[in-house]
PDB file of C-alpha atoms in Angstrom:
ATOM      1  CA  UNK A   1       0.082   0.112  -0.093  1.00  0.00           C
ATOM      2  CA  UNK A   2       1.310   3.432  -1.051  1.00  0.00           C
ATOM      3  CA  UNK A   3       2.174   6.263   1.534  1.00  0.00           C
ATOM      4  CA  UNK A   4      -0.744   8.221   0.144  1.00  0.00           C
ATOM      5  CA  UNK A   5      -3.183   5.345   0.409  1.00  0.00           C
ATOM      6  CA  UNK A   6      -2.239   4.828   4.162  1.00  0.00           C
ATOM      7  CA  UNK A   7      -2.627   8.212   4.908  1.00  0.00           C
ATOM      8  CA  UNK A   8      -6.105   8.278   3.445  1.00  0.00           C
ATOM      9  CA  UNK A   9      -7.149   5.229   5.299  1.00  0.00           C
ATOM     10  CA  UNK A  10      -6.070   6.973   8.604  1.00  0.00           C
ATOM     11  CA  UNK A  11      -8.118  10.033   7.696  1.00  0.00           C
ATOM     12  CA  UNK A  12     -11.074   7.927   6.930  1.00  0.00           C
ATOM     13  CA  UNK A  13     -10.903   5.942  10.037  1.00  0.00           C
ATOM     14  CA  UNK A  14     -11.796   9.244  11.922  1.00  0.00           C
ATOM     15  CA  UNK A  15     -15.082   9.416   9.814  1.00  0.00           C
ATOM     16  CA  UNK A  16     -16.944   6.306  10.741  1.00  0.00           C
ATOM     17  CA  UNK A  17     -20.098   7.046   8.650  1.00  0.00           C
ATOM     18  CA  UNK A  18     -17.504   6.910   5.499  1.00  0.00           C
ATOM     19  CA  UNK A  19     -14.925   4.664   6.890  1.00  0.00           C
ATOM     20  CA  UNK A  20     -17.205   1.609   7.629  1.00  0.00           C
ATOM     21  CA  UNK A  21     -18.912   1.457   4.084  1.00  0.00           C
ATOM     22  CA  UNK A  22     -15.542   2.045   2.521  1.00  0.00           C
ATOM     23  CA  UNK A  23     -14.211  -1.141   4.531  1.00  0.00           C
ATOM     24  CA  UNK A  24     -17.308  -3.137   3.241  1.00  0.00           C
ATOM     25  CA  UNK A  25     -16.643  -2.041  -0.388  1.00  0.00           C
ATOM     26  CA  UNK A  26     -12.960  -2.946  -0.338  1.00  0.00           C
ATOM     27  CA  UNK A  27     -13.773  -6.498   1.215  1.00  0.00           C
ATOM     28  CA  UNK A  28     -16.342  -6.937  -1.407  1.00  0.00           C
ATOM     29  CA  UNK A  29     -13.974  -6.267  -4.353  1.00  0.00           C
ATOM     30  CA  UNK A  30     -11.199  -8.235  -2.524  1.00  0.00           C
ATOM     31  CA  UNK A  31     -13.638 -11.550  -2.292  1.00  0.00           C
ATOM     32  CA  UNK A  32     -14.731 -10.993  -5.721  1.00  0.00           C
ATOM     33  CA  UNK A  33     -11.412 -11.020  -7.210  1.00  0.00           C
ATOM     34  CA  UNK A  34     -10.249 -14.040  -4.994  1.00  0.00           C
ATOM     35  CA  UNK A  35     -13.233 -15.857  -6.391  1.00  0.00           C
ATOM     36  CA  UNK A  36     -12.336 -15.090  -9.942  1.00  0.00           C
ATOM     37  CA  UNK A  37      -8.767 -15.888  -9.609  1.00  0.00           C
ATOM     38  CA  UNK A  38      -9.623 -19.331  -8.003  1.00  0.00           C
ATOM     39  CA  UNK A  39     -12.187 -19.859 -10.831  1.00  0.00           C
ATOM     40  CA  UNK A  40      -9.427 -19.000 -13.473  1.00  0.00           C
ATOM     41  CA  UNK A  41      -6.440 -20.743 -11.867  1.00  0.00           C
ATOM     42  CA  UNK A  42      -7.617 -22.980  -9.269  1.00  0.00           C
ATOM     43  CA  UNK A  43      -7.951 -26.284 -11.183  1.00  0.00           C
ATOM     44  CA  UNK A  44      -4.282 -26.003 -12.586  1.00  0.00           C
ATOM     45  CA  UNK A  45      -2.943 -25.009  -9.285  1.00  0.00           C
ATOM     46  CA  UNK A  46      -4.615 -27.689  -7.220  1.00  0.00           C
ATOM     47  CA  UNK A  47      -3.146 -30.287  -9.685  1.00  0.00           C
ATOM     48  CA  UNK A  48       0.369 -28.752  -9.197  1.00  0.00           C
ATOM     49  CA  UNK A  49       0.109 -28.700  -5.609  1.00  0.00           C
ATOM     50  CA  UNK A  50      -1.223 -32.089  -4.788  1.00  0.00           C
ATOM     51  CA  UNK A  51       1.068 -33.888  -7.107  1.00  0.00           C
ATOM     52  CA  UNK A  52       3.950 -31.871  -5.485  1.00  0.00           C
ATOM     53  CA  UNK A  53       2.952 -33.145  -1.927  1.00  0.00           C
ATOM     54  CA  UNK A  54       2.231 -36.797  -3.080  1.00  0.00           C
ATOM     55  CA  UNK A  55       5.943 -36.812  -4.437  1.00  0.00           C
ATOM     56  CA  UNK A  56       7.198 -35.355  -1.070  1.00  0.00           C
ATOM     57  CA  UNK A  57       5.456 -37.987   0.778  1.00  0.00           C
ATOM     58  CA  UNK A  58       3.763 -35.182   3.305  1.00  0.00           C
ATOM     59  CA  UNK A  59       0.523 -36.328   4.998  1.00  0.00           C
ATOM     60  CA  UNK A  60      -1.585 -33.391   3.401  1.00  0.00           C
ATOM     61  CA  UNK A  61      -4.981 -33.490   2.254  1.00  0.00           C
ATOM     62  CA  UNK A  62      -7.625 -31.288   0.570  1.00  0.00           C
ATOM     63  CA  UNK A  63      -9.986 -30.294   3.426  1.00  0.00           C
ATOM     64  CA  UNK A  64     -13.134 -28.300   4.417  1.00  0.00           C
ATOM     65  CA  UNK A  65     -14.897 -26.493   1.458  1.00  0.00           C
ATOM     66  CA  UNK A  66     -12.277 -27.822  -1.131  1.00  0.00           C
ATOM     67  CA  UNK A  67     -12.761 -31.434  -0.251  1.00  0.00           C
ATOM     68  CA  UNK A  68     -16.536 -30.657  -0.319  1.00  0.00           C
ATOM     69  CA  UNK A  69     -16.663 -29.410  -3.953  1.00  0.00           C
ATOM     70  CA  UNK A  70     -14.328 -32.087  -5.369  1.00  0.00           C
ATOM     71  CA  UNK A  71     -16.147 -34.880  -3.836  1.00  0.00           C
ATOM     72  CA  UNK A  72     -19.776 -33.656  -4.027  1.00  0.00           C
ATOM     73  CA  UNK A  73     -19.685 -31.491  -7.427  1.00  0.00           C
ATOM     74  CA  UNK A  74     -16.477 -32.827  -8.958  1.00  0.00           C
ATOM     75  CA  UNK A  75     -15.145 -29.110  -9.136  1.00  0.00           C
ATOM     76  CA  UNK A  76     -14.303 -26.445  -6.888  1.00  0.00           C
ATOM     77  CA  UNK A  77     -17.284 -24.642  -5.258  1.00  0.00           C
ATOM     78  CA  UNK A  78     -18.258 -21.727  -7.415  1.00  0.00           C
ATOM     79  CA  UNK A  79     -18.531 -19.355  -4.548  1.00  0.00           C
ATOM     80  CA  UNK A  80     -15.495 -20.475  -2.885  1.00  0.00           C
ATOM     81  CA  UNK A  81     -12.300 -17.991  -2.717  1.00  0.00           C
ATOM     82  CA  UNK A  82      -9.428 -20.132  -1.659  1.00  0.00           C
ATOM     83  CA  UNK A  83      -7.971 -23.582  -1.185  1.00  0.00           C
ATOM     84  CA  UNK A  84      -8.148 -25.423   2.041  1.00  0.00           C
ATOM     85  CA  UNK A  85      -5.723 -28.283   2.938  1.00  0.00           C
ATOM     86  CA  UNK A  86      -5.227 -30.220   6.297  1.00  0.00           C
ATOM     87  CA  UNK A  87      -1.984 -31.388   7.630  1.00  0.00           C
ATOM     88  CA  UNK A  88      -1.810 -34.443  10.144  1.00  0.00           C
ATOM     89  CA  UNK A  89       0.443 -33.341  12.870  1.00  0.00           C
ATOM     90  CA  UNK A  90       3.173 -35.882  13.796  1.00  0.00           C
ATOM     91  CA  UNK A  91       6.465 -35.809  15.835  1.00  0.00           C
ATOM     92  CA  UNK A  92       8.346 -35.083  12.558  1.00  0.00           C
ATOM     93  CA  UNK A  93       6.364 -32.235  11.295  1.00  0.00           C
ATOM     94  CA  UNK A  94       7.966 -28.723  11.603  1.00  0.00           C
ATOM     95  CA  UNK A  95       6.402 -25.751  10.226  1.00  0.00           C
ATOM     96  CA  UNK A  96       9.933 -24.232   9.537  1.00  0.00           C
ATOM     97  CA  UNK A  97      10.704 -27.169   7.227  1.00  0.00           C
ATOM     98  CA  UNK A  98       7.141 -27.107   5.824  1.00  0.00           C
ATOM     99  CA  UNK A  99       7.839 -23.529   4.449  1.00  0.00           C
ATOM    100  CA  UNK A 100      11.049 -24.470   3.053  1.00  0.00           C
ATOM    101  CA  UNK A 101       9.417 -27.077   1.202  1.00  0.00           C
ATOM    102  CA  UNK A 102       6.608 -24.661   0.180  1.00  0.00           C
ATOM    103  CA  UNK A 103       9.271 -22.152  -0.944  1.00  0.00           C
ATOM    104  CA  UNK A 104      10.882 -24.744  -3.358  1.00  0.00           C
ATOM    105  CA  UNK A 105       7.293 -24.835  -5.059  1.00  0.00           C
ATOM    106  CA  UNK A 106       7.250 -21.135  -5.188  1.00  0.00           C
ATOM    107  CA  UNK A 107       4.740 -20.698  -2.501  1.00  0.00           C
ATOM    108  CA  UNK A 108       5.011 -17.448  -0.413  1.00  0.00           C
ATOM    109  CA  UNK A 109       3.716 -17.273   3.331  1.00  0.00           C
ATOM    110  CA  UNK A 110       1.272 -14.329   3.856  1.00  0.00           C
ATOM    111  CA  UNK A 111      -0.066 -15.121   7.377  1.00  0.00           C
ATOM    112  CA  UNK A 112      -0.233 -17.434  10.318  1.00  0.00           C
ATOM    113  CA  UNK A 113      -2.499 -18.020  13.235  1.00  0.00           C
ATOM    114  CA  UNK A 114      -1.313 -18.709  16.871  1.00  0.00           C
ATOM    115  CA  UNK A 115      -3.104 -20.479  19.497  1.00  0.00           C
ATOM    116  CA  UNK A 116      -1.396 -20.635  22.961  1.00  0.00           C
ATOM    117  CA  UNK A 117       1.883 -19.963  21.494  1.00  0.00           C
ATOM    118  CA  UNK A 118       1.573 -22.830  18.869  1.00  0.00           C
ATOM    119  CA  UNK A 119       1.175 -22.140  14.946  1.00  0.00           C
ATOM    120  CA  UNK A 120      -1.972 -23.841  13.935  1.00  0.00           C
ATOM    121  CA  UNK A 121      -2.770 -22.586  10.546  1.00  0.00           C
ATOM    122  CA  UNK A 122      -0.631 -20.880   7.735  1.00  0.00           C
ATOM    123  CA  UNK A 123      -1.747 -19.085   4.699  1.00  0.00           C
ATOM    124  CA  UNK A 124       0.299 -19.200   1.371  1.00  0.00           C
ATOM    125  CA  UNK A 125      -0.020 -17.524  -1.871  1.00  0.00           C
ATOM    126  CA  UNK A 126       0.788 -18.829  -5.352  1.00  0.00           C
ATOM    127  CA  UNK A 127      -0.562 -17.622  -8.857  1.00  0.00           C
ATOM    128  CA  UNK A 128      -2.884 -15.181  -7.209  1.00  0.00           C
ATOM    129  CA  UNK A 129      -4.420 -17.965  -5.094  1.00  0.00           C
ATOM    130  CA  UNK A 130      -4.370 -18.249  -1.341  1.00  0.00           C
ATOM    131  CA  UNK A 131      -4.040 -21.648   0.205  1.00  0.00           C
ATOM    132  CA  UNK A 132      -4.779 -22.354   3.828  1.00  0.00           C
ATOM    133  CA  UNK A 133      -3.042 -25.162   5.727  1.00  0.00           C
ATOM    134  CA  UNK A 134      -4.929 -26.212   9.047  1.00  0.00           C
ATOM    135  CA  UNK A 135      -2.799 -28.447  11.348  1.00  0.00           C
ATOM    136  CA  UNK A 136      -4.845 -31.393  12.571  1.00  0.00           C
ATOM    137  CA  UNK A 137      -3.767 -32.741  16.047  1.00  0.00           C
ATOM    138  CA  UNK A 138      -4.305 -36.403  16.590  1.00  0.00           C
ATOM    139  CA  UNK A 139      -5.852 -37.622  20.079  1.00  0.00           C
ATOM    140  CA  UNK A 140      -7.827 -40.676  21.156  1.00  0.00           C
ATOM    141  CA  UNK A 141      -8.260 -41.907  17.648  1.00  0.00           C
ATOM    142  CA  UNK A 142      -9.805 -38.502  16.301  1.00  0.00           C
ATOM    143  CA  UNK A 143      -8.062 -35.276  14.861  1.00  0.00           C
ATOM    144  CA  UNK A 144      -9.034 -31.774  15.432  1.00  0.00           C
ATOM    145  CA  UNK A 145      -7.995 -28.305  13.823  1.00  0.00           C
ATOM    146  CA  UNK A 146      -8.589 -24.822  14.948  1.00  0.00           C
ATOM    147  CA  UNK A 147     -10.722 -22.330  12.614  1.00  0.00           C
ATOM    148  CA  UNK A 148     -10.212 -18.718  13.338  1.00  0.00           C
ATOM    149  CA  UNK A 149     -12.926 -16.114  12.872  1.00  0.00           C
ATOM    150  CA  UNK A 150     -14.285 -12.656  14.271  1.00  0.00           C
ATOM    151  CA  UNK A 151     -17.434 -12.498  16.122  1.00  0.00           C
ATOM    152  CA  UNK A 152     -19.307  -9.032  15.741  1.00  0.00           C
ATOM    153  CA  UNK A 153     -20.914  -9.493  19.348  1.00  0.00           C
ATOM    154  CA  UNK A 154     -17.230  -9.451  20.861  1.00  0.00           C
ATOM    155  CA  UNK A 155     -14.956  -6.451  21.509  1.00  0.00           C
ATOM    156  CA  UNK A 156     -11.526  -7.691  20.749  1.00  0.00           C
ATOM    157  CA  UNK A 157      -8.475  -6.090  22.432  1.00  0.00           C
ATOM    158  CA  UNK A 158      -6.661  -5.818  18.869  1.00  0.00           C
ATOM    159  CA  UNK A 159      -7.047  -6.331  15.174  1.00  0.00           C
ATOM    160  CA  UNK A 160      -4.903  -9.430  15.731  1.00  0.00           C
ATOM    161  CA  UNK A 161      -7.059 -11.112  18.205  1.00  0.00           C
ATOM    162  CA  UNK A 162      -9.543 -13.791  16.698  1.00  0.00           C
ATOM    163  CA  UNK A 163     -12.163 -16.242  18.076  1.00  0.00           C
ATOM    164  CA  UNK A 164     -11.468 -19.869  17.866  1.00  0.00           C
ATOM    165  CA  UNK A 165     -13.613 -22.934  16.966  1.00  0.00           C
ATOM    166  CA  UNK A 166     -12.375 -26.415  17.190  1.00  0.00           C
ATOM    167  CA  UNK A 167     -13.507 -28.878  14.729  1.00  0.00           C
ATOM    168  CA  UNK A 168     -13.068 -32.591  15.411  1.00  0.00           C
ATOM    169  CA  UNK A 169     -13.024 -35.306  12.640  1.00  0.00           C
ATOM    170  CA  UNK A 170     -12.591 -38.938  12.603  1.00  0.00           C
ATOM    171  CA  UNK A 171      -8.878 -39.873  11.443  1.00  0.00           C
ATOM    172  CA  UNK A 172      -8.256 -39.520   7.736  1.00  0.00           C
ATOM    173  CA  UNK A 173      -7.318 -42.868   6.163  1.00  0.00           C
ATOM    174  CA  UNK A 174      -4.907 -43.577   3.370  1.00  0.00           C
ATOM    175  CA  UNK A 175      -4.316 -40.255   1.693  1.00  0.00           C
ATOM    176  CA  UNK A 176      -3.975 -40.770  -2.046  1.00  0.00           C
ATOM    177  CA  UNK A 177      -4.504 -38.976  -5.381  1.00  0.00           C
ATOM    178  CA  UNK A 178      -7.968 -38.982  -6.694  1.00  0.00           C
ATOM    179  CA  UNK A 179      -9.688 -37.747  -9.758  1.00  0.00           C
ATOM    180  CA  UNK A 180     -12.429 -35.243 -10.090  1.00  0.00           C
ATOM    181  CA  UNK A 181     -12.791 -34.539 -13.924  1.00  0.00           C
ATOM    182  CA  UNK A 182      -9.498 -33.030 -15.097  1.00  0.00           C
ATOM    183  CA  UNK A 183      -8.366 -32.421 -11.494  1.00  0.00           C
ATOM    184  CA  UNK A 184      -5.980 -34.744  -9.328  1.00  0.00           C
ATOM    185  CA  UNK A 185      -6.453 -34.012  -5.710  1.00  0.00           C
ATOM    186  CA  UNK A 186      -5.112 -35.659  -2.269  1.00  0.00           C
ATOM    187  CA  UNK A 187      -7.931 -37.097  -0.206  1.00  0.00           C
ATOM    188  CA  UNK A 188      -8.511 -39.546   2.273  1.00  0.00           C
ATOM    189  CA  UNK A 189     -10.339 -42.834   1.435  1.00  0.00           C
ATOM    190  CA  UNK A 190     -12.843 -42.001   4.161  1.00  0.00           C
ATOM    191  CA  UNK A 191     -13.718 -38.351   2.588  1.00  0.00           C
ATOM    192  CA  UNK A 192     -17.396 -38.905   3.089  1.00  0.00           C
ATOM    193  CA  UNK A 193     -17.003 -39.390   6.714  1.00  0.00           C
ATOM    194  CA  UNK A 194     -14.807 -36.546   7.096  1.00  0.00           C
ATOM    195  CA  UNK A 195     -17.393 -34.424   5.254  1.00  0.00           C
ATOM    196  CA  UNK A 196     -20.179 -35.386   7.300  1.00  0.00           C
ATOM    197  CA  UNK A 197     -18.352 -34.697  10.530  1.00  0.00           C
ATOM    198  CA  UNK A 198     -17.812 -30.955   9.150  1.00  0.00           C
ATOM    199  CA  UNK A 199     -21.128 -30.224   7.408  1.00  0.00           C
ATOM    200  CA  UNK A 200     -23.487 -32.849   8.696  1.00  0.00           C
ATOM    201  CA  UNK A 201     -25.516 -35.435   7.014  1.00  0.00           C
ATOM    202  CA  UNK A 202     -26.800 -32.995   4.570  1.00  0.00           C
ATOM    203  CA  UNK A 203     -23.466 -32.360   3.253  1.00  0.00           C
ATOM    204  CA  UNK A 204     -24.422 -33.485  -0.116  1.00  0.00           C
ATOM    205  CA  UNK A 205     -26.920 -30.743  -0.688  1.00  0.00           C
ATOM    206  CA  UNK A 206     -25.239 -27.378  -1.832  1.00  0.00           C
ATOM    207  CA  UNK A 207     -26.252 -24.594   0.447  1.00  0.00           C
ATOM    208  CA  UNK A 208     -24.952 -21.219  -0.706  1.00  0.00           C
ATOM    209  CA  UNK A 209     -26.114 -19.602   2.687  1.00  0.00           C
ATOM    210  CA  UNK A 210     -24.189 -22.143   4.860  1.00  0.00           C
ATOM    211  CA  UNK A 211     -23.161 -20.949   8.228  1.00  0.00           C
ATOM    212  CA  UNK A 212     -20.302 -22.881   9.961  1.00  0.00           C
ATOM    213  CA  UNK A 213     -21.454 -22.830  13.304  1.00  0.00           C
ATOM    214  CA  UNK A 214     -24.617 -20.558  13.731  1.00  0.00           C
ATOM    215  CA  UNK A 215     -25.082 -21.526  17.411  1.00  0.00           C
ATOM    216  CA  UNK A 216     -21.248 -21.227  18.515  1.00  0.00           C
ATOM    217  CA  UNK A 217     -21.442 -24.874  19.658  1.00  0.00           C
ATOM    218  CA  UNK A 218     -17.743 -25.447  18.388  1.00  0.00           C
ATOM    219  CA  UNK A 219     -16.490 -22.129  19.800  1.00  0.00           C
ATOM    220  CA  UNK A 220     -13.782 -22.170  22.390  1.00  0.00           C
ATOM    221  CA  UNK A 221     -15.283 -19.457  24.909  1.00  0.00           C
ATOM    222  CA  UNK A 222     -13.178 -16.779  26.415  1.00  0.00           C
ATOM    223  CA  UNK A 223     -10.083 -18.056  24.552  1.00  0.00           C
ATOM    224  CA  UNK A 224      -8.289 -16.170  21.547  1.00  0.00           C
ATOM    225  CA  UNK A 225      -5.885 -16.742  18.751  1.00  0.00           C
ATOM    226  CA  UNK A 226      -3.609 -14.316  17.212  1.00  0.00           C
ATOM    227  CA  UNK A 227      -3.064 -13.334  13.605  1.00  0.00           C
ATOM    228  CA  UNK A 228       0.198 -12.587  12.179  1.00  0.00           C
ATOM    229  CA  UNK A 229       0.712 -10.837   8.692  1.00  0.00           C
ATOM    230  CA  UNK A 230       3.564 -11.303   6.452  1.00  0.00           C
ATOM    231  CA  UNK A 231       4.569  -8.656   3.732  1.00  0.00           C
TER     232      UNK A 231
END
């Protein structure tokens, strides 16, 4: 962001009647651009990413909305705007080594989330598309990931503070390359079981108005995660 734009943004913050719709407009335009980029470049990038991880023998799989679209619709969801991938944690996993591996592939880290001093999610950028990597912890035969969000009813101490949901899923089984049309993607053999745990029994029915947790039953109350941004 240029110096003049930063100064303009600081001035607008002082006039809420202008600043709030300004931020809403910017967010709308950014989301629309991300959806267009995913539609244009997503299939090709997903092929490259999954084949790269498959060769590296890393326990990474398509997760959340990305897996939902590929399994249910045989393509990426039309209103989605990024790629979601899960990492099954192990004693050999290291975010530092993971970043080095992704840098080899031309991916650049742009942000991460911290929960109780530990990195649980990182986002990378390649070909104008963001890829979110969620770290799944394994315990008692299940796995769980932290998902971060902002609740409009909560007064946060800073822009970096986020509320946290914990999403528990069955252990993924036998991650391998699958096919959906012209897309090769990494997915577990029990993808349907995973999707039901995330989206419920009606996951096969598309819902453009889907809300991830309307009753906040997966939210960790009173505990926050923290957002870090890379230039």
